[in-house]
């Protein structure tokens, strides 16, 4: 067979492929978002695992690279948004592309938390779960929980009066009581004995695993096929069992109370009551269970942390505490405690709560999102599957011409000439993944903080107060000492009358 005509054709083909390959390699490509040079192979892993990385992202790296900061871990691209305007440009205006979550191999696939609404990918199931949550957590519905929240706020104040040295754990317990009572209608006694330890264990696993780069299998998903005896596989299996119990036990209890007609108003009872007869299919039952579980998982730690930061802020800023107490005394008087109906008449207290949230954000780096398709911003390429993080700490510390960002100054929220954005515009998320529990969280914080201000005096210990925080997805204060005492015996008597069965 004559091959004489084949070789010239093959040579031309090889030359053409070589030319096209060289052209593809040499032609200008849209650059990726700039960021610090990383190590070979590992990329910027050290920048994400050194602790309190949001501070570096929002200070030195922001000054060098701007509001859009590009990073890399192995082959994974990350994008940190260091300002509210940057977050709005992508997460609000391009919500179609930035509303989903990245694939979380450890938490999602191995632990099973891809069934929880905060970690669920954007799509029909997430929309259905969010719709369920808003049945019970919209601004109108949350009003029915006010008496429960106000009761537990008063109980916290009284518990601290009776055991002031244990205020840290009592505050944690109060946050859990409020969230569980509103989510499931469960009493304080049940909360203490059955669920609190389980909740703390579950959240200790979740807060570590949500950190970008915490588990190598999130960067190299193929590792999920390693044997079950590998340490991270054992941790994931344990976490899966714990979380299943965490969402199932209180849900079955609430469902039983609803069926018996003895359920107190709660998120679960409201959702079940809104359903037509026969609508609670096994699929819907699972959806309601995980939607309710998500509420507690998302709300318990952040509520506790914000209340703890409030105590720190008051101990370090007694002049601000005094101004808030004067406002409460003048509006509320001494015969009752503040209620949500007083909020419009307590602008300084409201500003103080906003400053607590701003001064130390509980979620300094938001839960990660991802780009579902390739995108471009200001001439830079954002590749599909890029992990996107909002730097809430950087947003909170945005410089102001009049008010230093590191100082605790509630007046910044009352100044119309040098305005500070209200924390509700960024602390509860952006775009389509705005926290559905926002209205309830704002009411719970107001009731708790206003009650503590009305009844207690908060001072630093004799040795002084230099608070320390955990470097986690939820940046909680470490245990600290403070002096908390009642403002008067009349306040103690008032608390006892309110809390008495």
Short mmCIF file of C-alpha atoms in Angstrom, two decimals:
data_model
loop_
_atom_site.label_atom_id
_atom_site.label_comp_id
_atom_site.label_asym_id
_atom_site.label_seq_id
_atom_site.Cartn_x
_atom_site.Cartn_y
_atom_site.Cartn_z
CA UNK A 1 0.00 0.00 0.00
CA UNK A 2 1.38 3.40 -1.00
CA UNK A 3 1.73 5.77 2.01
CA UNK A 4 3.52 8.51 0.12
CA UNK A 5 0.55 10.90 0.30
CA UNK A 6 -0.06 10.24 4.00
CA UNK A 7 3.16 11.66 5.39
CA UNK A 8 2.82 15.19 3.94
CA UNK A 9 -0.76 15.35 5.21
CA UNK A 10 0.32 14.12 8.64
CA UNK A 11 3.11 16.68 8.73
CA UNK A 12 0.67 19.46 7.88
CA UNK A 13 -1.73 18.20 10.58
CA UNK A 14 1.02 18.11 13.25
CA UNK A 15 2.22 21.57 12.26
CA UNK A 16 -1.34 22.92 12.43
CA UNK A 17 -1.95 21.40 15.86
CA UNK A 18 1.39 22.79 17.08
CA UNK A 19 0.55 26.23 15.75
CA UNK A 20 -2.93 26.26 17.28
CA UNK A 21 -1.58 25.01 20.60
CA UNK A 22 1.09 27.70 20.64
CA UNK A 23 -1.49 30.32 19.72
CA UNK A 24 -3.82 29.18 22.50
CA UNK A 25 -0.95 29.23 24.96
CA UNK A 26 0.47 32.58 23.92
CA UNK A 27 -2.72 34.53 23.25
CA UNK A 28 -3.70 37.00 25.96
CA UNK A 29 -6.04 35.55 28.59
CA UNK A 30 -8.30 37.49 30.90
CA UNK A 31 -6.36 37.66 34.19
CA UNK A 32 -7.75 36.23 37.40
CA UNK A 33 -8.51 38.42 40.41
CA UNK A 34 -5.13 39.46 41.87
CA UNK A 35 -3.93 38.33 45.28
CA UNK A 36 -0.81 37.41 47.24
CA UNK A 37 1.65 35.01 45.65
CA UNK A 38 1.22 31.57 47.16
CA UNK A 39 3.51 28.60 47.58
CA UNK A 40 4.01 26.10 44.77
CA UNK A 41 1.18 23.56 44.75
CA UNK A 42 -0.25 24.65 48.14
CA UNK A 43 -1.09 28.15 46.98
CA UNK A 44 -2.41 30.42 49.75
CA UNK A 45 -3.26 27.69 52.23
CA UNK A 46 -1.17 29.42 54.91
CA UNK A 47 -3.19 32.63 54.44
CA UNK A 48 -6.37 30.72 55.29
CA UNK A 49 -5.15 28.63 58.20
CA UNK A 50 -3.11 31.09 60.27
CA UNK A 51 -6.01 32.31 62.41
CA UNK A 52 -8.10 35.49 62.21
CA UNK A 53 -7.42 35.61 58.49
CA UNK A 54 -10.28 38.08 57.92
CA UNK A 55 -8.18 40.77 59.61
CA UNK A 56 -5.30 40.32 57.15
CA UNK A 57 -7.74 40.16 54.24
CA UNK A 58 -9.39 43.41 55.32
CA UNK A 59 -6.25 45.38 56.22
CA UNK A 60 -2.86 44.77 54.60
CA UNK A 61 -4.13 42.62 51.73
CA UNK A 62 -7.04 44.96 51.04
CA UNK A 63 -4.68 47.92 50.86
CA UNK A 64 -2.50 45.99 48.41
CA UNK A 65 -5.13 44.30 46.22
CA UNK A 66 -8.43 46.08 46.85
CA UNK A 67 -11.98 45.00 47.56
CA UNK A 68 -11.73 41.92 45.34
CA UNK A 69 -9.01 39.61 46.70
CA UNK A 70 -8.01 36.44 44.84
CA UNK A 71 -6.58 33.37 46.57
CA UNK A 72 -5.82 29.75 45.69
CA UNK A 73 -5.68 26.49 47.63
CA UNK A 74 -4.16 23.78 45.43
CA UNK A 75 -6.30 24.04 42.28
CA UNK A 76 -9.26 25.79 43.99
CA UNK A 77 -9.79 29.50 43.39
CA UNK A 78 -11.17 31.70 46.16
CA UNK A 79 -12.49 35.25 45.99
CA UNK A 80 -12.77 37.41 49.13
CA UNK A 81 -15.11 40.41 48.95
CA UNK A 82 -13.73 43.06 51.29
CA UNK A 83 -16.51 45.66 51.11
CA UNK A 84 -20.29 45.87 51.07
CA UNK A 85 -20.21 47.42 47.61
CA UNK A 86 -18.17 44.49 46.26
CA UNK A 87 -20.58 42.02 47.85
CA UNK A 88 -23.61 43.81 46.41
CA UNK A 89 -22.09 43.94 42.93
CA UNK A 90 -21.82 40.15 42.81
CA UNK A 91 -24.26 38.67 45.31
CA UNK A 92 -27.14 41.11 44.77
CA UNK A 93 -26.80 42.23 41.17
CA UNK A 94 -25.56 38.88 39.82
CA UNK A 95 -27.52 36.65 42.17
CA UNK A 96 -28.22 34.12 39.40
CA UNK A 97 -24.57 33.15 39.45
CA UNK A 98 -23.64 33.58 43.13
CA UNK A 99 -26.48 32.10 45.22
CA UNK A 100 -25.29 28.52 45.56
CA UNK A 101 -22.85 26.82 47.91
CA UNK A 102 -19.67 25.01 46.89
CA UNK A 103 -19.63 21.26 47.18
CA UNK A 104 -18.63 20.63 50.80
CA UNK A 105 -17.30 17.10 50.79
CA UNK A 106 -16.79 16.71 54.53
CA UNK A 107 -19.83 18.56 55.89
CA UNK A 108 -22.17 18.05 52.98
CA UNK A 109 -21.54 14.63 51.50
CA UNK A 110 -19.91 12.73 54.37
CA UNK A 111 -21.73 14.31 57.33
CA UNK A 112 -25.00 14.79 55.45
CA UNK A 113 -25.42 18.50 56.14
CA UNK A 114 -26.26 19.20 52.51
CA UNK A 115 -29.80 18.58 53.79
CA UNK A 116 -29.58 21.66 56.04
CA UNK A 117 -30.86 24.86 54.44
CA UNK A 118 -27.79 27.07 55.16
CA UNK A 119 -25.49 24.60 53.32
CA UNK A 120 -27.93 23.41 50.68
CA UNK A 121 -27.13 24.25 47.04
CA UNK A 122 -29.38 26.83 45.43
CA UNK A 123 -32.28 25.16 43.68
CA UNK A 124 -35.87 23.89 44.09
CA UNK A 125 -35.25 22.09 47.40
CA UNK A 126 -33.56 25.13 48.94
CA UNK A 127 -36.43 27.36 47.78
CA UNK A 128 -38.98 24.98 49.30
CA UNK A 129 -37.09 24.89 52.62
CA UNK A 130 -36.76 28.68 52.74
CA UNK A 131 -40.46 29.08 52.01
CA UNK A 132 -41.23 26.80 54.97
CA UNK A 133 -38.93 28.81 57.26
CA UNK A 134 -40.58 32.09 56.30
CA UNK A 135 -43.99 30.72 57.24
CA UNK A 136 -42.88 30.89 60.87
CA UNK A 137 -40.12 33.53 60.77
CA UNK A 138 -41.52 36.41 58.72
CA UNK A 139 -41.79 39.78 60.52
CA UNK A 140 -45.49 39.24 61.29
CA UNK A 141 -45.16 35.66 62.54
CA UNK A 142 -42.28 36.36 64.94
CA UNK A 143 -44.48 38.68 67.00
CA UNK A 144 -46.20 35.64 68.53
CA UNK A 145 -42.88 34.57 70.11
CA UNK A 146 -42.30 37.84 71.95
CA UNK A 147 -43.64 36.68 75.31
CA UNK A 148 -41.38 33.61 75.19
CA UNK A 149 -38.30 35.65 74.34
CA UNK A 150 -39.05 38.29 76.97
CA UNK A 151 -39.59 35.59 79.60
CA UNK A 152 -36.21 33.97 78.93
CA UNK A 153 -34.51 37.38 78.85
CA UNK A 154 -35.87 38.10 82.32
CA UNK A 155 -34.87 34.62 83.48
CA UNK A 156 -31.31 35.22 82.27
CA UNK A 157 -31.11 38.46 84.27
CA UNK A 158 -32.45 36.73 87.39
CA UNK A 159 -30.14 33.73 86.95
CA UNK A 160 -27.17 36.09 86.76
CA UNK A 161 -28.31 37.93 89.90
CA UNK A 162 -28.44 34.61 91.75
CA UNK A 163 -25.14 33.27 90.37
CA UNK A 164 -23.14 36.16 88.86
CA UNK A 165 -19.88 34.22 88.55
CA UNK A 166 -21.49 31.85 86.04
CA UNK A 167 -22.85 34.54 83.70
CA UNK A 168 -20.96 33.17 80.66
CA UNK A 169 -22.57 29.73 80.76
CA UNK A 170 -25.92 31.19 81.81
CA UNK A 171 -25.86 33.41 78.72
CA UNK A 172 -25.09 30.41 76.51
CA UNK A 173 -27.95 28.51 78.15
CA UNK A 174 -30.36 31.40 77.64
CA UNK A 175 -29.58 31.59 73.91
CA UNK A 176 -30.22 27.85 73.57
CA UNK A 177 -33.45 28.11 75.55
CA UNK A 178 -34.76 30.90 73.36
CA UNK A 179 -33.93 29.19 70.06
CA UNK A 180 -35.25 25.77 71.12
CA UNK A 181 -38.42 27.21 72.63
CA UNK A 182 -39.19 29.21 69.49
CA UNK A 183 -38.19 26.42 67.09
CA UNK A 184 -39.81 23.46 68.85
CA UNK A 185 -41.85 24.78 71.79
CA UNK A 186 -39.57 22.92 74.21
CA UNK A 187 -39.37 24.00 77.86
CA UNK A 188 -36.27 25.12 79.71
CA UNK A 189 -36.12 21.93 81.77
CA UNK A 190 -35.98 19.77 78.64
CA UNK A 191 -33.46 22.09 77.05
CA UNK A 192 -31.08 21.78 79.97
CA UNK A 193 -31.25 18.00 80.38
CA UNK A 194 -31.59 16.64 76.85
CA UNK A 195 -30.39 18.95 74.12
CA UNK A 196 -27.79 21.49 75.18
CA UNK A 197 -24.82 19.12 75.35
CA UNK A 198 -25.79 17.55 72.04
CA UNK A 199 -26.10 20.97 70.40
CA UNK A 200 -22.69 22.11 71.65
CA UNK A 201 -20.99 18.95 70.41
CA UNK A 202 -22.59 19.24 66.99
CA UNK A 203 -21.71 22.91 66.60
CA UNK A 204 -18.10 22.31 67.67
CA UNK A 205 -17.76 19.99 64.67
CA UNK A 206 -19.56 22.31 62.25
CA UNK A 207 -17.69 25.51 63.16
CA UNK A 208 -14.34 23.84 62.50
CA UNK A 209 -15.42 22.11 59.29
CA UNK A 210 -16.83 25.31 57.75
CA UNK A 211 -13.38 26.92 57.70
CA UNK A 212 -12.01 26.88 54.13
CA UNK A 213 -9.23 24.31 53.93
CA UNK A 214 -10.11 22.66 57.24
CA UNK A 215 -10.29 19.23 55.58
CA UNK A 216 -8.19 18.21 52.59
CA UNK A 217 -11.09 16.20 51.15
CA UNK A 218 -12.91 19.51 50.48
CA UNK A 219 -10.07 20.50 48.15
CA UNK A 220 -9.46 16.98 46.77
CA UNK A 221 -12.92 15.34 46.78
CA UNK A 222 -11.50 12.04 45.54
CA UNK A 223 -10.22 11.49 49.09
CA UNK A 224 -13.81 10.81 50.19
CA UNK A 225 -13.33 7.29 48.82
CA UNK A 226 -10.60 6.50 51.35
CA UNK A 227 -11.37 3.69 53.85
CA UNK A 228 -13.68 4.33 56.79
CA UNK A 229 -10.85 3.95 59.31
CA UNK A 230 -9.11 7.11 58.04
CA UNK A 231 -9.42 9.78 60.80
CA UNK A 232 -11.55 12.29 58.85
CA UNK A 233 -13.89 9.49 57.75
CA UNK A 234 -14.40 8.46 61.39
CA UNK A 235 -15.00 12.09 62.38
CA UNK A 236 -17.54 12.53 59.60
CA UNK A 237 -19.39 9.33 60.54
CA UNK A 238 -19.55 10.43 64.18
CA UNK A 239 -20.74 13.90 63.16
CA UNK A 240 -23.42 12.44 60.89
CA UNK A 241 -24.84 10.35 63.73
CA UNK A 242 -24.76 13.29 66.13
CA UNK A 243 -26.46 15.70 63.74
CA UNK A 244 -29.15 13.17 62.86
CA UNK A 245 -30.01 12.92 66.56
CA UNK A 246 -29.77 16.69 66.90
CA UNK A 247 -32.43 17.36 64.26
CA UNK A 248 -34.62 14.31 64.98
CA UNK A 249 -35.13 14.24 68.78
CA UNK A 250 -36.63 17.71 69.30
CA UNK A 251 -38.59 17.51 66.03
CA UNK A 252 -40.30 14.26 66.97
CA UNK A 253 -41.15 15.73 70.37
CA UNK A 254 -42.64 18.87 68.79
CA UNK A 255 -44.54 16.82 66.22
CA UNK A 256 -45.99 14.63 68.96
CA UNK A 257 -47.14 17.67 70.95
CA UNK A 258 -48.79 19.12 67.85
CA UNK A 259 -50.64 15.86 67.17
CA UNK A 260 -51.82 15.76 70.79
CA UNK A 261 -53.00 19.37 70.67
CA UNK A 262 -50.63 20.45 73.45
CA UNK A 263 -48.00 22.30 71.38
CA UNK A 264 -46.95 25.82 72.33
CA UNK A 265 -46.51 28.35 69.51
CA UNK A 266 -43.30 27.46 67.68
CA UNK A 267 -41.77 27.33 64.25
CA UNK A 268 -42.59 23.63 63.89
CA UNK A 269 -46.19 23.93 65.11
CA UNK A 270 -46.80 26.90 62.81
CA UNK A 271 -45.42 25.06 59.79
CA UNK A 272 -47.46 21.95 60.56
CA UNK A 273 -50.60 24.02 61.12
CA UNK A 274 -50.14 25.71 57.74
CA UNK A 275 -50.27 22.38 55.87
CA UNK A 276 -53.45 20.88 54.43
CA UNK A 277 -54.54 17.54 55.87
CA UNK A 278 -52.42 14.71 54.48
CA UNK A 279 -49.68 17.02 53.18
CA UNK A 280 -47.04 15.75 55.63
CA UNK A 281 -45.58 13.13 53.33
CA UNK A 282 -42.31 11.41 54.26
CA UNK A 283 -40.51 13.83 51.94
CA UNK A 284 -42.19 16.86 53.54
CA UNK A 285 -41.56 15.47 57.02
CA UNK A 286 -37.84 15.31 56.26
CA UNK A 287 -37.88 18.83 54.86
CA UNK A 288 -39.61 20.30 57.93
CA UNK A 289 -37.24 18.41 60.24
CA UNK A 290 -34.12 19.75 58.58
CA UNK A 291 -35.51 23.27 58.18
CA UNK A 292 -36.19 23.41 61.92
CA UNK A 293 -32.79 21.90 62.74
CA UNK A 294 -31.12 24.53 60.58
CA UNK A 295 -32.81 27.27 62.58
CA UNK A 296 -31.26 26.14 65.84
CA UNK A 297 -27.87 25.32 64.34
CA UNK A 298 -27.66 28.75 62.72
CA UNK A 299 -29.11 30.80 65.58
CA UNK A 300 -27.91 29.40 68.89
CA UNK A 301 -24.21 30.22 68.75
CA UNK A 302 -24.56 33.60 67.06
CA UNK A 303 -27.16 34.75 69.62
CA UNK A 304 -24.96 33.65 72.52
CA UNK A 305 -21.85 35.24 71.01
CA UNK A 306 -23.55 38.58 70.40
CA UNK A 307 -24.87 38.69 73.99
CA UNK A 308 -21.39 37.87 75.30
CA UNK A 309 -19.88 40.67 73.19
CA UNK A 310 -22.52 43.02 74.60
CA UNK A 311 -21.38 42.21 78.15
CA UNK A 312 -17.75 42.85 77.16
CA UNK A 313 -18.66 46.15 75.49
CA UNK A 314 -20.61 47.36 78.53
CA UNK A 315 -17.81 46.45 80.93
CA UNK A 316 -15.32 48.38 78.80
CA UNK A 317 -17.63 51.34 78.06
CA UNK A 318 -19.57 52.23 81.24
CA UNK A 319 -20.45 55.68 79.86
CA UNK A 320 -22.35 54.11 76.94
CA UNK A 321 -24.04 51.70 79.32
CA UNK A 322 -25.18 54.60 81.49
CA UNK A 323 -26.65 56.50 78.53
CA UNK A 324 -28.67 53.46 77.45
CA UNK A 325 -29.91 52.89 81.00
CA UNK A 326 -30.96 56.52 81.34
CA UNK A 327 -33.01 56.22 78.15
CA UNK A 328 -34.70 53.03 79.38
CA UNK A 329 -35.47 54.53 82.78
CA UNK A 330 -37.02 57.65 81.24
CA UNK A 331 -39.23 55.73 78.79
CA UNK A 332 -40.01 52.45 80.55
CA UNK A 333 -39.91 53.48 84.21
CA UNK A 334 -39.34 51.09 87.10
CA UNK A 335 -42.58 49.11 87.21
CA UNK A 336 -41.94 46.90 84.18
CA UNK A 337 -39.23 45.68 81.81
CA UNK A 338 -38.66 46.94 78.26
CA UNK A 339 -40.66 45.22 75.53
CA UNK A 340 -40.52 45.22 71.73
CA UNK A 341 -43.25 47.86 71.66
CA UNK A 342 -40.75 50.24 73.31
CA UNK A 343 -38.16 49.89 70.56
CA UNK A 344 -39.21 52.98 68.53
CA UNK A 345 -38.90 55.06 71.70
CA UNK A 346 -35.42 53.73 72.56
CA UNK A 347 -33.20 54.93 69.68
CA UNK A 348 -29.99 54.91 71.73
CA UNK A 349 -30.55 51.33 72.89
CA UNK A 350 -31.18 50.33 69.27
CA UNK A 351 -27.98 52.12 68.18
CA UNK A 352 -26.05 50.38 70.97
CA UNK A 353 -27.26 46.96 69.74
CA UNK A 354 -26.20 47.84 66.20
CA UNK A 355 -22.79 48.81 67.53
CA UNK A 356 -22.46 45.49 69.39
CA UNK A 357 -23.09 43.67 66.11
CA UNK A 358 -20.69 45.91 64.17
CA UNK A 359 -17.91 46.09 66.77
CA UNK A 360 -17.32 42.34 66.69
CA UNK A 361 -19.21 40.48 63.92
CA UNK A 362 -20.08 36.92 64.93
CA UNK A 363 -19.57 35.67 61.37
CA UNK A 364 -16.45 37.55 60.25
CA UNK A 365 -16.15 35.50 57.05
CA UNK A 366 -19.48 34.48 55.62
CA UNK A 367 -20.39 30.90 54.76
CA UNK A 368 -18.86 30.25 51.35
CA UNK A 369 -20.74 30.64 48.07
CA UNK A 370 -19.59 29.63 44.62
CA UNK A 371 -19.71 30.91 41.06
CA UNK A 372 -21.96 28.58 39.08
CA UNK A 373 -20.58 29.81 35.73
CA UNK A 374 -17.59 31.72 34.42
CA UNK A 375 -17.90 35.45 35.02
CA UNK A 376 -15.88 38.62 34.55
CA UNK A 377 -15.55 41.66 36.78
CA UNK A 378 -13.61 44.86 35.98
CA UNK A 379 -11.54 43.03 33.39
CA UNK A 380 -10.77 40.05 35.64
CA UNK A 381 -11.94 36.49 35.19
CA UNK A 382 -13.93 34.68 37.89
CA UNK A 383 -13.83 31.01 36.96
CA UNK A 384 -16.72 28.64 37.43
CA UNK A 385 -16.67 26.97 40.90
CA UNK A 386 -14.66 29.83 42.44
CA UNK A 387 -15.40 29.92 46.19
CA UNK A 388 -16.70 33.35 47.22
CA UNK A 389 -16.37 34.69 50.79
CA UNK A 390 -17.75 37.98 52.14
CA UNK A 391 -15.43 39.60 54.68
CA UNK A 392 -18.00 40.89 57.19
CA UNK A 393 -15.21 42.02 59.50
CA UNK A 394 -13.82 44.31 56.80
CA UNK A 395 -17.30 45.71 56.12
CA UNK A 396 -17.81 46.36 59.84
CA UNK A 397 -14.43 48.11 60.10
CA UNK A 398 -14.99 50.37 57.07
CA UNK A 399 -13.26 53.70 57.85
CA UNK A 400 -15.48 56.64 58.77
CA UNK A 401 -14.45 60.29 58.59
CA UNK A 402 -15.67 60.92 62.14
CA UNK A 403 -15.78 57.62 64.05
CA UNK A 404 -12.76 55.30 64.43
CA UNK A 405 -13.95 51.79 63.48
CA UNK A 406 -12.17 50.02 66.35
CA UNK A 407 -13.91 52.10 69.04
CA UNK A 408 -17.32 51.30 70.55
CA UNK A 409 -19.45 54.35 69.65
CA UNK A 410 -23.22 53.76 69.31
CA UNK A 411 -23.69 57.40 68.28
CA UNK A 412 -22.29 56.55 64.84
CA UNK A 413 -25.66 55.01 63.98
CA UNK A 414 -27.52 58.20 64.94
CA UNK A 415 -25.36 60.63 62.96
CA UNK A 416 -27.01 61.63 59.68
CA UNK A 417 -24.08 63.80 58.56
CA UNK A 418 -21.55 60.93 58.84
CA UNK A 419 -23.82 57.90 58.38
CA UNK A 420 -22.83 54.33 59.17
CA UNK A 421 -24.73 51.62 57.26
CA UNK A 422 -27.23 49.76 59.43
CA UNK A 423 -25.96 46.28 60.29
CA UNK A 424 -29.09 44.72 58.80
CA UNK A 425 -27.73 45.66 55.36
CA UNK A 426 -24.82 43.20 55.66
CA UNK A 427 -24.76 41.14 58.89
CA UNK A 428 -27.54 38.78 57.76
CA UNK A 429 -26.19 38.09 54.29
CA UNK A 430 -26.69 39.34 50.76
CA UNK A 431 -28.90 38.55 47.80
CA UNK A 432 -31.09 35.47 47.75
CA UNK A 433 -29.40 33.87 50.75
CA UNK A 434 -30.41 36.58 53.18
CA UNK A 435 -30.95 34.87 56.55
CA UNK A 436 -34.65 33.94 56.92
CA UNK A 437 -34.33 34.31 60.70
CA UNK A 438 -33.31 37.98 60.50
CA UNK A 439 -36.56 39.40 61.95
CA UNK A 440 -36.52 36.96 64.87
CA UNK A 441 -32.80 37.49 65.60
CA UNK A 442 -33.29 41.26 65.79
CA UNK A 443 -36.21 40.86 68.22
CA UNK A 444 -34.37 38.34 70.40
CA UNK A 445 -31.31 40.57 70.69
CA UNK A 446 -33.36 43.66 71.50
CA UNK A 447 -35.39 41.91 74.20
CA UNK A 448 -32.33 40.31 75.81
CA UNK A 449 -30.04 43.33 75.73
CA UNK A 450 -32.69 45.84 76.79
CA UNK A 451 -33.63 43.61 79.74
CA UNK A 452 -30.01 43.23 80.87
CA UNK A 453 -29.49 46.99 80.60
CA UNK A 454 -32.64 47.70 82.61
CA UNK A 455 -31.78 45.35 85.47
CA UNK A 456 -28.01 44.87 85.74
CA UNK A 457 -24.87 46.91 86.15
CA UNK A 458 -21.88 45.51 84.27
CA UNK A 459 -18.31 46.32 85.28
CA UNK A 460 -14.87 44.92 84.46
CA UNK A 461 -13.10 42.76 87.05
CA UNK A 462 -10.41 44.26 89.27
CA UNK A 463 -7.66 42.74 87.16
CA UNK A 464 -9.05 44.42 84.05
CA UNK A 465 -10.60 42.93 80.93
CA UNK A 466 -8.71 41.98 77.76
CA UNK A 467 -11.13 39.72 75.86
CA UNK A 468 -9.89 36.94 73.62
CA UNK A 469 -11.79 35.23 70.82
CA UNK A 470 -11.82 31.89 69.05
CA UNK A 471 -10.64 31.96 65.44
CA UNK A 472 -13.57 30.05 63.95
CA UNK A 473 -16.36 30.58 61.44
CA UNK A 474 -18.38 31.84 64.44
CA UNK A 475 -15.92 34.08 66.30
CA UNK A 476 -17.08 33.60 69.90
CA UNK A 477 -15.45 35.25 72.91
CA UNK A 478 -13.46 32.92 75.11
CA UNK A 479 -14.67 32.70 78.70
CA UNK A 480 -13.94 35.93 80.58
CA UNK A 481 -14.59 37.55 83.94
CA UNK A 482 -16.89 40.48 84.65
CA UNK A 483 -18.78 41.91 87.60
CA UNK A 484 -22.55 41.82 87.11
CA UNK A 485 -24.85 43.01 89.89
CA UNK A 486 -28.47 44.20 90.13
CA UNK A 487 -29.10 47.90 89.75
CA UNK A 488 -31.45 47.82 92.75
CA UNK A 489 -33.44 45.46 94.95
CA UNK A 490 -36.58 46.71 93.20
CA UNK A 491 -35.19 45.32 89.93
CA UNK A 492 -34.61 41.94 91.58
CA UNK A 493 -38.17 41.87 92.92
CA UNK A 494 -39.50 42.77 89.49
CA UNK A 495 -37.55 39.95 87.85
CA UNK A 496 -38.82 37.43 90.41
CA UNK A 497 -42.44 38.45 89.81
CA UNK A 498 -42.01 38.08 86.04
CA UNK A 499 -40.12 34.78 86.09
CA UNK A 500 -42.25 33.14 88.80
CA UNK A 501 -44.36 30.26 87.41
#
